[in-house]
Amino acid sequence: MPFRVPLDPRGELQLAWNVSYTNQEIYMELRVAELRHGVVLGMSDRGELTNADLLVLWDSGTQSYFGDAWSDSKGHVSLDSQQDYDLIEAKQKAEGYYLLFKRPFSTCDPRDYVIEEGTVHIIYGFLDKPLASLDKLNLSEIRTGVQRVLMLRPDTPPPTLPPDVQMLDVVAPNVIIPNQETTYWCYIHNLPENLAKNHIVMYESAITPGNEAIVHHIEVFECSPDVPAVPGYSGSCDDKMKPKKLNFCRHVLAAWAMGAEAFYYPPDAGLAMGGPGSSRFLRLEVHYHNPLLISGRRDSSGIRLYYTPSLRRYDAGIMELGLVYTPVMAIPPKQHTFYLSGYCTSKCTQTALPSGGIYVFASQLHTHLAGRGVRTILVRGGKELEVVQEDQHFSTHYQTIRVLRKMVNILPGDVLITKCTYNTEDRSKPTVGGFGIMEEMCVNYIHYYPRTQLELCKSHVDQGYLQKYFNFINRFHGNDQCVCGEVSVTEQFSQLEWDEFTGEVLDSLYNTAPISMHCNQSTARLFPGDWDKQPIPAVTSVLEKPQYTCKRGTLRTN
């Protein structure tokens, strides 16, 4: 069981698993530190307790039962007529009660969750009293929680580290975790002065023992080389008094989320650290999830970087795909599903990529709170060629760098389209693009080699066409005193009368109007050329969603 994650904040439940792509099955082991009268483990679209696919271990007071179950729209649990969880072993050990079982990626049961690439929302619950029968159980009446994991991982063995590898811990300085549910802690780490160029070849989490269930995710950012000095800081990332120069530390070096294993670079590539043109300042960001409001807990968690002075053949690079951070890309309110797409056009890749192209080996998807899915596809010759990365159960609360199951070669003239799915049913006002958590983003940070000068390949709708949209919608709703261009785009969106027609026209605009390309060099300057009023790439859809062969289970009564 190479993959494991604590499920609850107390560490009472731990899930471990392995993947058989040959059999299209997942083997899982659930450890319960103290088994009372049973446990619930399940999966649902976004971690809801309703309409969930469940596995339940329960006792009636005289006999124990194990079964495949499901919850309805009110959280009421029923035993499934088709049993797709195959119990292999149940055993009491010194560390707790262990359940070993397996399940196909896809069953033929419409009530079951299809396990696929991307985030899986795991739900869990504790049964503190006997159940006469399973239909007496409602998930809303027991202690429950949710955890997010990537269940399907690449099945390739990790590469061997070089013999001269060295370690560098970028960790929190023995901080006291605040007794609040959510904390983002920032710390500035200084690299040695005049550090020669090295290659980072691997990194992993370094979690303070006992805090495994509280440290939720960690990121390390390199500060801009253009900022000669960044003041020391250790405190809340949200503190309004923090040094403003921390905002110039945005270049992702490493990202880890709970349940993620060590991240290895390909044998031919490493991420440059030190040397000319680099910064000696790193920003560590640790997300603490402390729903039990534990006080006085100290932490020195962070990321352990493995680096070597023996440089590999290629420098690895990180490139931003998707949408520019701008309010001109907006999502109407009250939307169950709304799509926004960002383009990296053939003109930009033709201009900036070497003749042999680049090889993408990992990526990090990113949206804010309204994001529900992200998909980047590679287009060649006007036809979809392959999916670079996809997560249709994406959560902003679970962001890690994901290794691709196979590398993707992007050639000059190729097109990359990053499409994000949003839900704003709980919002009464439009959501514009921007840096704020209540604003939105649509980004895929792809990790690739060899490194090029192309650091950002993103787009947004042409602003002239957006102003035509504002003018048309205001006239349609009888507002002839349009203030288009006189106030900010954000204010113009908020002043619109939002109905179904307003949203449909905006969707049509984004799918047909010309775009402005940001084909940026690492200096933040555009590559030479005319990048405004570019046509949206014409694409023929030929890719189909991968289908797993479903395996039908059997009826199980005990």
Steps between C-alpha positions, in 0.01 A plus 500: 500500500729781379245781542348605831323793659349577844129560456397681819665777707558267796673239286253228603447391139773438243443389142771324300465373145663355190391510137484216246464654155513150350188390689357854527459452873599684816612312810429693820589455865313695765653520847265593785694589815205422729204318349178563688192379312614560145626741237382649172730565204377644173542719195282777360524767232627778727504344846125519560340255742208470261490285186823333610650161419572332836668210670366430851626280784241482777376278780154432629618433853532125436645472147724702270427580136695642203326632192484725195240774560385839375340814640202680352439874462427528874798296623294189574707182449389182323680176424582479129336217306831458316803443724820635341736521799675166543612443862836322508589513868385650829743479790566654841864600551686691770470830306128460430241319294593439134266451206653384171272513195498577129270667247503547120561848360159477338208276590185452298298655782358848433508570875877444517773760461735457202860531620692697237800729454489805727374583845286251690298633793507236776232524768514313831291453812507331841224281642489544878206269567362174357271499196209258495502535121683719250186684391491660848814698412499862384840657439384838628463347849856367546850650523630537144767674297656529155851448364628555145753276324633408157418129493631414154875561497769423240624142534856571386787438746679814626840581343819445700643806674862599418769406757593865568146607587464745787197597709357839588209534741273800441289474813296711741709632792337310789177701477206464736204392284215749563192350666275583204368276225699643207841667502739581215845552653772676298873487567792647303792259461839639395726291278877536548655802331672433168347152480622333182248355257360164610220280375209402723437136408242399762303639792270364768310623802671531837213483751550543874406165662152520652386776262425275200126560530531881538751598228272512197722624220833677445648711221844652444530806275811666361504878531561717195868545414416865430439555873850532652391443861192350667460575873475212744148400594327224693125544548157480346494534122180703544655753739449847352825609666718239327777640273366593157800336334353159586262564210798468264557139609265316263719264293404147614796273582319224687146411604380220727152408623394245760534151356753597230818298472850623410532690172782394265629688197566300181855357476603755234373812676520696823361827632771766525572643845775756552732652245462815288148629446353326805379630834642395835162556667230231526151536644362199687122482534346240733125444521391375843155343526415491872123443534544366856653839596799333666707754700874516562602252229843584357594430141813498284351346186600589147663364186826304475679580175751254354751672273823423321790712373537250212275674252276288284467540125198734515367771725134437583261791459153602617254664261160654577209403274139615516346841563668829583411629849256769386140598576408490129446124545194462722246238610133594531326443836272202571675270250499124551762463227692772315814452291795729436788409269852639473713449190866455423490556126701346215652842430645513851639144505638550147675815618634378833562123495810323366469282189486179703239643730475447875404201716237549771539258792281655772252780561322689775139604441363812667167679547338674794183407691253485209720261298363148447716361220810571291607342170796577273506346154767497230385593148710429190397579144159621621412169669503400863798271551506412870408613849797652683327508840140477619315510831121515487470479880750779561508680835696814583559340841711224342776633277815303434739444212375195310738277306362403159468128428692567178691805380337724239709644214388852399634619165526845341161583345302293751204649691428447871148565629432515874129481580363560849157413637336724762196494726359827640157381618572649844591844364269792420763713323735426209841352579784672315852378440772616738726414793239512780364169632144610407625588151597225258793349317545231236861383492712195426864530603670246276842360597713419199845484345711637338433840656421779252446873530122444473371537854136594444268407212150625591213697356196713573210628291563813294392797712348687208259213436422483872399868493269422207345230719438745787345748258272239341379349830427840654300608193315168496388560858391857421801675653602748231730689739780246471809594700717266293864599528432764765526263796701186567418169331417351843247777562349459152445129564337571837264760348359259240154355540582131532251261347534189285542704181781714646692186595442325168626799299811522720568131442460553125735800510773300674470219245506716186663840559868564421750459782805686626799270545757532775800321347747607768871449547651433843575875515117552500528667158304380199679319222521725191182497293139615488306315770171694507177408324612144430236250382400218734670182370267281294498150647342173394400291803610141459601402855269276696497462876694185599265217583582231753351155456238478771495191720171393652502394864293240681228503762642487851290476812761478774 
